[in-house]
mmCIF file of C-alpha atoms in Angstrom:
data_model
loop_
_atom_site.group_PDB
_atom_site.id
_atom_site.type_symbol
_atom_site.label_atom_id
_atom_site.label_comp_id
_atom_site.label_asym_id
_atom_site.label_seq_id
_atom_site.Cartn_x
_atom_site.Cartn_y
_atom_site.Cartn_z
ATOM 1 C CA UNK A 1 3.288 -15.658 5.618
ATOM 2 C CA UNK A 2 3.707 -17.379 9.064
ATOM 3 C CA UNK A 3 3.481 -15.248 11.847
ATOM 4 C CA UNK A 4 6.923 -16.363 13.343
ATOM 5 C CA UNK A 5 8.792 -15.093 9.926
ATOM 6 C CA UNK A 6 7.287 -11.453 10.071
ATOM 7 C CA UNK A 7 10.078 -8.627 11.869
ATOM 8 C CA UNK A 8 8.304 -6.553 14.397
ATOM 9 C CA UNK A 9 7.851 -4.092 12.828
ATOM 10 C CA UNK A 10 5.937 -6.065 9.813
ATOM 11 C CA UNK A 11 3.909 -7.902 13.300
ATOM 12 C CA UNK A 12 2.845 -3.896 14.401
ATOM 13 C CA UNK A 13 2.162 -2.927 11.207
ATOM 14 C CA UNK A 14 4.839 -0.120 10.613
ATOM 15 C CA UNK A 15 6.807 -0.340 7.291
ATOM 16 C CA UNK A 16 9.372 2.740 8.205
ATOM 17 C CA UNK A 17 10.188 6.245 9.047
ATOM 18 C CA UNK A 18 8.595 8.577 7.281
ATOM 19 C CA UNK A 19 9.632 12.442 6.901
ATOM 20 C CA UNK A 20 7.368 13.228 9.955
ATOM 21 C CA UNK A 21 6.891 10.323 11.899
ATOM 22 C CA UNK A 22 5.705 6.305 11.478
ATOM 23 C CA UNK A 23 4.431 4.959 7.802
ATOM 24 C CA UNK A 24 1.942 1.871 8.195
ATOM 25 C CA UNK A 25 1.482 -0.845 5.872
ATOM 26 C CA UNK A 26 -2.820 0.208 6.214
ATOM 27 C CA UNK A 27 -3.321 3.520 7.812
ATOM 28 C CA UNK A 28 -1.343 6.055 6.061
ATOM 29 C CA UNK A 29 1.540 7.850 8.010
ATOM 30 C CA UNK A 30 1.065 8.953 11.692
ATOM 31 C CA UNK A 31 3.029 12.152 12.945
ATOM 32 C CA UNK A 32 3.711 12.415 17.116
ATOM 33 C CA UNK A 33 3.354 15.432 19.019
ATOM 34 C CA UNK A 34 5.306 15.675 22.490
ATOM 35 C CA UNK A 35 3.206 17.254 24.692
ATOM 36 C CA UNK A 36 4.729 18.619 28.005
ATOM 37 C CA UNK A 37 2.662 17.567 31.167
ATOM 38 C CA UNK A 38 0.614 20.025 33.391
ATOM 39 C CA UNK A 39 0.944 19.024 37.362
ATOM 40 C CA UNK A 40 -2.928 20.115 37.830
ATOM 41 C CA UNK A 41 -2.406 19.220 41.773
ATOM 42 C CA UNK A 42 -1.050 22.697 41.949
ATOM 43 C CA UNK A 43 -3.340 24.166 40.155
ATOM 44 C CA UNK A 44 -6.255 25.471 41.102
ATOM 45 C CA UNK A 45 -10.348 24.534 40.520
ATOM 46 C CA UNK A 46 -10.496 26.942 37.992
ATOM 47 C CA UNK A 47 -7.839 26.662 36.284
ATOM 48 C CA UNK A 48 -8.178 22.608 35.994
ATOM 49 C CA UNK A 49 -11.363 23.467 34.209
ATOM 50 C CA UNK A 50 -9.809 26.006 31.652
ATOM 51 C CA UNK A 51 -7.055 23.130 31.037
ATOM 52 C CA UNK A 52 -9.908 20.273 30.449
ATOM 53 C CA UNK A 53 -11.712 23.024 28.188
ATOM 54 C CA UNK A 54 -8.532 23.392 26.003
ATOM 55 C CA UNK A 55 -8.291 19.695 25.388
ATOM 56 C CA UNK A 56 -12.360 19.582 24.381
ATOM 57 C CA UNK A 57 -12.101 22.711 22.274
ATOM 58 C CA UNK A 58 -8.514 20.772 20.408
ATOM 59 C CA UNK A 59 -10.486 17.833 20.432
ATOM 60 C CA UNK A 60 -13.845 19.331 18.709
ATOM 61 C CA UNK A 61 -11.125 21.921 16.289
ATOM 62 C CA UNK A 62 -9.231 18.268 15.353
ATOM 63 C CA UNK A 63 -11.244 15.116 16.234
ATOM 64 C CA UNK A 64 -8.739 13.058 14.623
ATOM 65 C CA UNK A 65 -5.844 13.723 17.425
ATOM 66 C CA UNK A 66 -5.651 10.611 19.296
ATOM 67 C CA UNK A 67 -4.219 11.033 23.031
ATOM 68 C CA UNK A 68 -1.541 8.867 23.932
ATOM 69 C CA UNK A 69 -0.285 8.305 27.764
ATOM 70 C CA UNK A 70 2.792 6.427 29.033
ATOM 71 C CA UNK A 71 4.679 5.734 31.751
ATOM 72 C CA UNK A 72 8.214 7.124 31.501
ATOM 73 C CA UNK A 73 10.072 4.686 33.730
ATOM 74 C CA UNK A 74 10.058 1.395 34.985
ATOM 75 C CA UNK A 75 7.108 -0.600 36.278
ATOM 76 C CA UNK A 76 8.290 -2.864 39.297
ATOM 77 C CA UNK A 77 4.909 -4.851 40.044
ATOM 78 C CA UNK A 78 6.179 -7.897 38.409
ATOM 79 C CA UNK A 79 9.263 -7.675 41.057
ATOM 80 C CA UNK A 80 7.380 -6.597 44.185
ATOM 81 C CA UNK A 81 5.178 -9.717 43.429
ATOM 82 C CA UNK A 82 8.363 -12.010 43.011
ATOM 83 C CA UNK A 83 9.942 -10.589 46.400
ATOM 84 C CA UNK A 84 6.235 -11.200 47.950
ATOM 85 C CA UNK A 85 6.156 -14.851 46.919
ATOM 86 C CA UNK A 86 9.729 -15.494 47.934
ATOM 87 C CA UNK A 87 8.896 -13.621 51.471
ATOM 88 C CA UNK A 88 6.185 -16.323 52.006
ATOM 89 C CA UNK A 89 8.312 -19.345 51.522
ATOM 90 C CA UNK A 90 11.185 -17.512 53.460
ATOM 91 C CA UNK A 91 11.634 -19.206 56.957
ATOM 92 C CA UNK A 92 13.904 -17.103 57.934
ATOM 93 C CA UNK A 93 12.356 -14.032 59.590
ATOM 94 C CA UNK A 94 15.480 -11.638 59.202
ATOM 95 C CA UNK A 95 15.757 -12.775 55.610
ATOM 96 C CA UNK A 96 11.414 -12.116 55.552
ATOM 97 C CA UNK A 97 12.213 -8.364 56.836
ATOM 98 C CA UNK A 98 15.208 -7.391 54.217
ATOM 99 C CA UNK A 99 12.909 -8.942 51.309
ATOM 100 C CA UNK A 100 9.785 -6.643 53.274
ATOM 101 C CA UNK A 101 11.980 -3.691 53.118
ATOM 102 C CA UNK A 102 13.043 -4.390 49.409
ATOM 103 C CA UNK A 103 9.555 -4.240 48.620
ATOM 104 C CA UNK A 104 8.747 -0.931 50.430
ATOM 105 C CA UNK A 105 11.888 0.543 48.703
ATOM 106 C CA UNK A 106 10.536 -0.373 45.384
ATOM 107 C CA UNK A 107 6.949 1.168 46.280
ATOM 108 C CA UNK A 108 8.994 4.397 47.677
ATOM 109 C CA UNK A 109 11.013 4.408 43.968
ATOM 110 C CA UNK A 110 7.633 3.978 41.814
ATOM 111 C CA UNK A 111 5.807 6.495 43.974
ATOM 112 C CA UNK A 112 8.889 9.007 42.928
ATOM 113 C CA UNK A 113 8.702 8.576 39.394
ATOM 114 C CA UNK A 114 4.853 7.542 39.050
ATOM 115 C CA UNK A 115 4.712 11.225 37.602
ATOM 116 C CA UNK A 116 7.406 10.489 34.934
ATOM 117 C CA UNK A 117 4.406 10.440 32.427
ATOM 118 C CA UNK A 118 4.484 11.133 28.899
ATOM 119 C CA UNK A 119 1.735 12.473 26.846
ATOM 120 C CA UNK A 120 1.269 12.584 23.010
ATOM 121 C CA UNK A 121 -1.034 13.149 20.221
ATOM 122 C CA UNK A 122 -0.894 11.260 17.276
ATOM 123 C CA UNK A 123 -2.507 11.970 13.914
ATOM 124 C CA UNK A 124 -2.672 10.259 10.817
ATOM 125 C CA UNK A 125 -2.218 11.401 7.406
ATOM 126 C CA UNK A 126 -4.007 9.265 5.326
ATOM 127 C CA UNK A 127 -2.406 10.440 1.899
ATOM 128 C CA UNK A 128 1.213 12.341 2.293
ATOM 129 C CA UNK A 129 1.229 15.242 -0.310
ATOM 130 C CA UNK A 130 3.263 18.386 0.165
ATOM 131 C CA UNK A 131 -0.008 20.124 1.468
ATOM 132 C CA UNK A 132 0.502 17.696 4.597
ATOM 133 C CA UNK A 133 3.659 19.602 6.160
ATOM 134 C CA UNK A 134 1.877 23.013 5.853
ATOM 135 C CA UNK A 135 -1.352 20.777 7.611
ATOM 136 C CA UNK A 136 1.155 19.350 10.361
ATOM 137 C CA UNK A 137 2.089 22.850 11.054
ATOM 138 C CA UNK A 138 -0.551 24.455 11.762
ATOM 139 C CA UNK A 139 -2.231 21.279 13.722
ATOM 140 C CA UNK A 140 0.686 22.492 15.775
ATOM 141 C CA UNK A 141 0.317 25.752 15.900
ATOM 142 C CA UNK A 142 -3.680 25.205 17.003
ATOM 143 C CA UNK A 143 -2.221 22.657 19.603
ATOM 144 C CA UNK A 144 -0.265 25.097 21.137
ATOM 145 C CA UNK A 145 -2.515 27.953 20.712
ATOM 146 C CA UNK A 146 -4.949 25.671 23.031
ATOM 147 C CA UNK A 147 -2.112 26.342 25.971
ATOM 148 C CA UNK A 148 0.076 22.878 25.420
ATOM 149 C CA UNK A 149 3.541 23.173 25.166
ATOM 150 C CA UNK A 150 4.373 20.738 22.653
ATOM 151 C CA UNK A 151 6.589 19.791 19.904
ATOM 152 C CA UNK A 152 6.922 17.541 16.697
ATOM 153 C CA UNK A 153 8.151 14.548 17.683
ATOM 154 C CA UNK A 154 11.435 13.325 15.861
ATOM 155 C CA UNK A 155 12.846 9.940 15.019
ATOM 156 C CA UNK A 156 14.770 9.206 18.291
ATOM 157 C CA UNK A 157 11.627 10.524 20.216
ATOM 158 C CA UNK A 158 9.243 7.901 18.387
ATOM 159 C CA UNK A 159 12.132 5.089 18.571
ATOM 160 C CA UNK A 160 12.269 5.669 22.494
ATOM 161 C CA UNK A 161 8.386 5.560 23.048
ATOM 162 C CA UNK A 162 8.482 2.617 20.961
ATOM 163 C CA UNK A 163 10.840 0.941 23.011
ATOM 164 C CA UNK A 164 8.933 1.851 25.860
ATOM 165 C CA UNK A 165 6.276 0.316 24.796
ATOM 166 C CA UNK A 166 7.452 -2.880 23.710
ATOM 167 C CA UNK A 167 8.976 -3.214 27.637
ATOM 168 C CA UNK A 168 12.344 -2.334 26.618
ATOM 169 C CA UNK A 169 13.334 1.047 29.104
ATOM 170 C CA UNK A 170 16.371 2.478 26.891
ATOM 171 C CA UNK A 171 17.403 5.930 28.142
ATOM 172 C CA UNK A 172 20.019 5.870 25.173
ATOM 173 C CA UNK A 173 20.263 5.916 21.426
ATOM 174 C CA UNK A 174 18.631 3.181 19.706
ATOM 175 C CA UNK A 175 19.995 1.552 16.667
ATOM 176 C CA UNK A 176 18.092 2.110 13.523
ATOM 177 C CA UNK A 177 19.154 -1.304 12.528
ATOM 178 C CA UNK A 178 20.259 -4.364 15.323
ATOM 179 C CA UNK A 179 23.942 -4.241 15.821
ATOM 180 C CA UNK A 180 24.915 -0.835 14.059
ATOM 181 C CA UNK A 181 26.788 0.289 16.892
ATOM 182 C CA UNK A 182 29.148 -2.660 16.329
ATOM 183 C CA UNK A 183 29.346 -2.662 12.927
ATOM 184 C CA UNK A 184 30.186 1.190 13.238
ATOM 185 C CA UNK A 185 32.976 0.174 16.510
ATOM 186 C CA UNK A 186 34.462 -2.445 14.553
ATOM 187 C CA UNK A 187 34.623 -1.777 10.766
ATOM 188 C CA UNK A 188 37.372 0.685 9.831
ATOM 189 C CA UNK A 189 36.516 3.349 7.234
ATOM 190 C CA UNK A 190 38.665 4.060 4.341
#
């Protein structure tokens, strides 16, 4: 099958939801765990070390978790490089300064969010049987039991990071399917 006939999904390699998280055409199901950040610039020496021991203890317990970091927001290098070359050709030095300041405003804005990061652990399931939910509980359990606050993640969770991911910042609802929010705005039930 040509390349340009496969969905995105089919080109990643996912085939649907599953109960817990992602099912993949070749490895099995993987479930996401939310985990909620640490800021370790206010903690201290110490305490940084007791957090990186946690991870290396989760990580020796379950050496199948795979860490997963992402920005949460927009990346605006692409348009601070576009205002750059524009600020070159620019003879106009008044017109030079506002496209200056546009780029120092969009430094200021990704210095303010650069610690809108999202963390997760993933973990595959290679064969789903109904031992695998009492498994996905207590990996859990032994995740948060290491001192990180985190959670299972759920469909929308996945479907945003996904998103994210694929360049497409959506703060909102995404459609399970393109275009069900019209279909569901313009066809009338019974």
């Amino acid at each position: 099958m040509a390349k340009k006939n496969l969905s995105t999904a089919e080109l990643v390699g996912v085939s649907n939801f599953s109960r817990c998280g992602l099912q993949t055409y070749e490895h099995g199901e993987i479930v996401y765990f939310m985990v909620q950040p640490t800021n370790i610039s206010v903690l201290s020496e110490n305490n940084v070390g007791i957090k990186i021991n946690h991870l290396m203890q989760l990580l020796t317990v379950q050496p199948d978790i795979e860490i997963i970091c992402s920005d949460a927001r927009e990346n605006f290098e692409q348009n601070k490089l576009a205002l750059a070359r524009k600020a070159e050709k620019e003879e106009n030095l008044k017109v030079q300064l506002l496209l200056r300041r546009d780029i120092k405003f969009l430094d200021d804005i990704q210095l303010q969010m650069s610690t809108a990061r999202e963390f997760m652990f993933a973990y595959r399931i290679r064969q789903s049987t109904e031992q695998s939910f009492a498994e996905l509980n207590r990996l859990e359990k032994q995740i948060n039991e290491q001192g990180f606050d985190c959670k299972r993640a759920d469909k929308e969770d996945i479907k945003r990071f996904l998103s994210r991911y694929f360049g497409h910042m959506v703060e909102d609802s995404i459609d399970d399917v393109d275009g069900e929010r019209m279909i569901k705005k313009w066809i009338i039930p019974d």
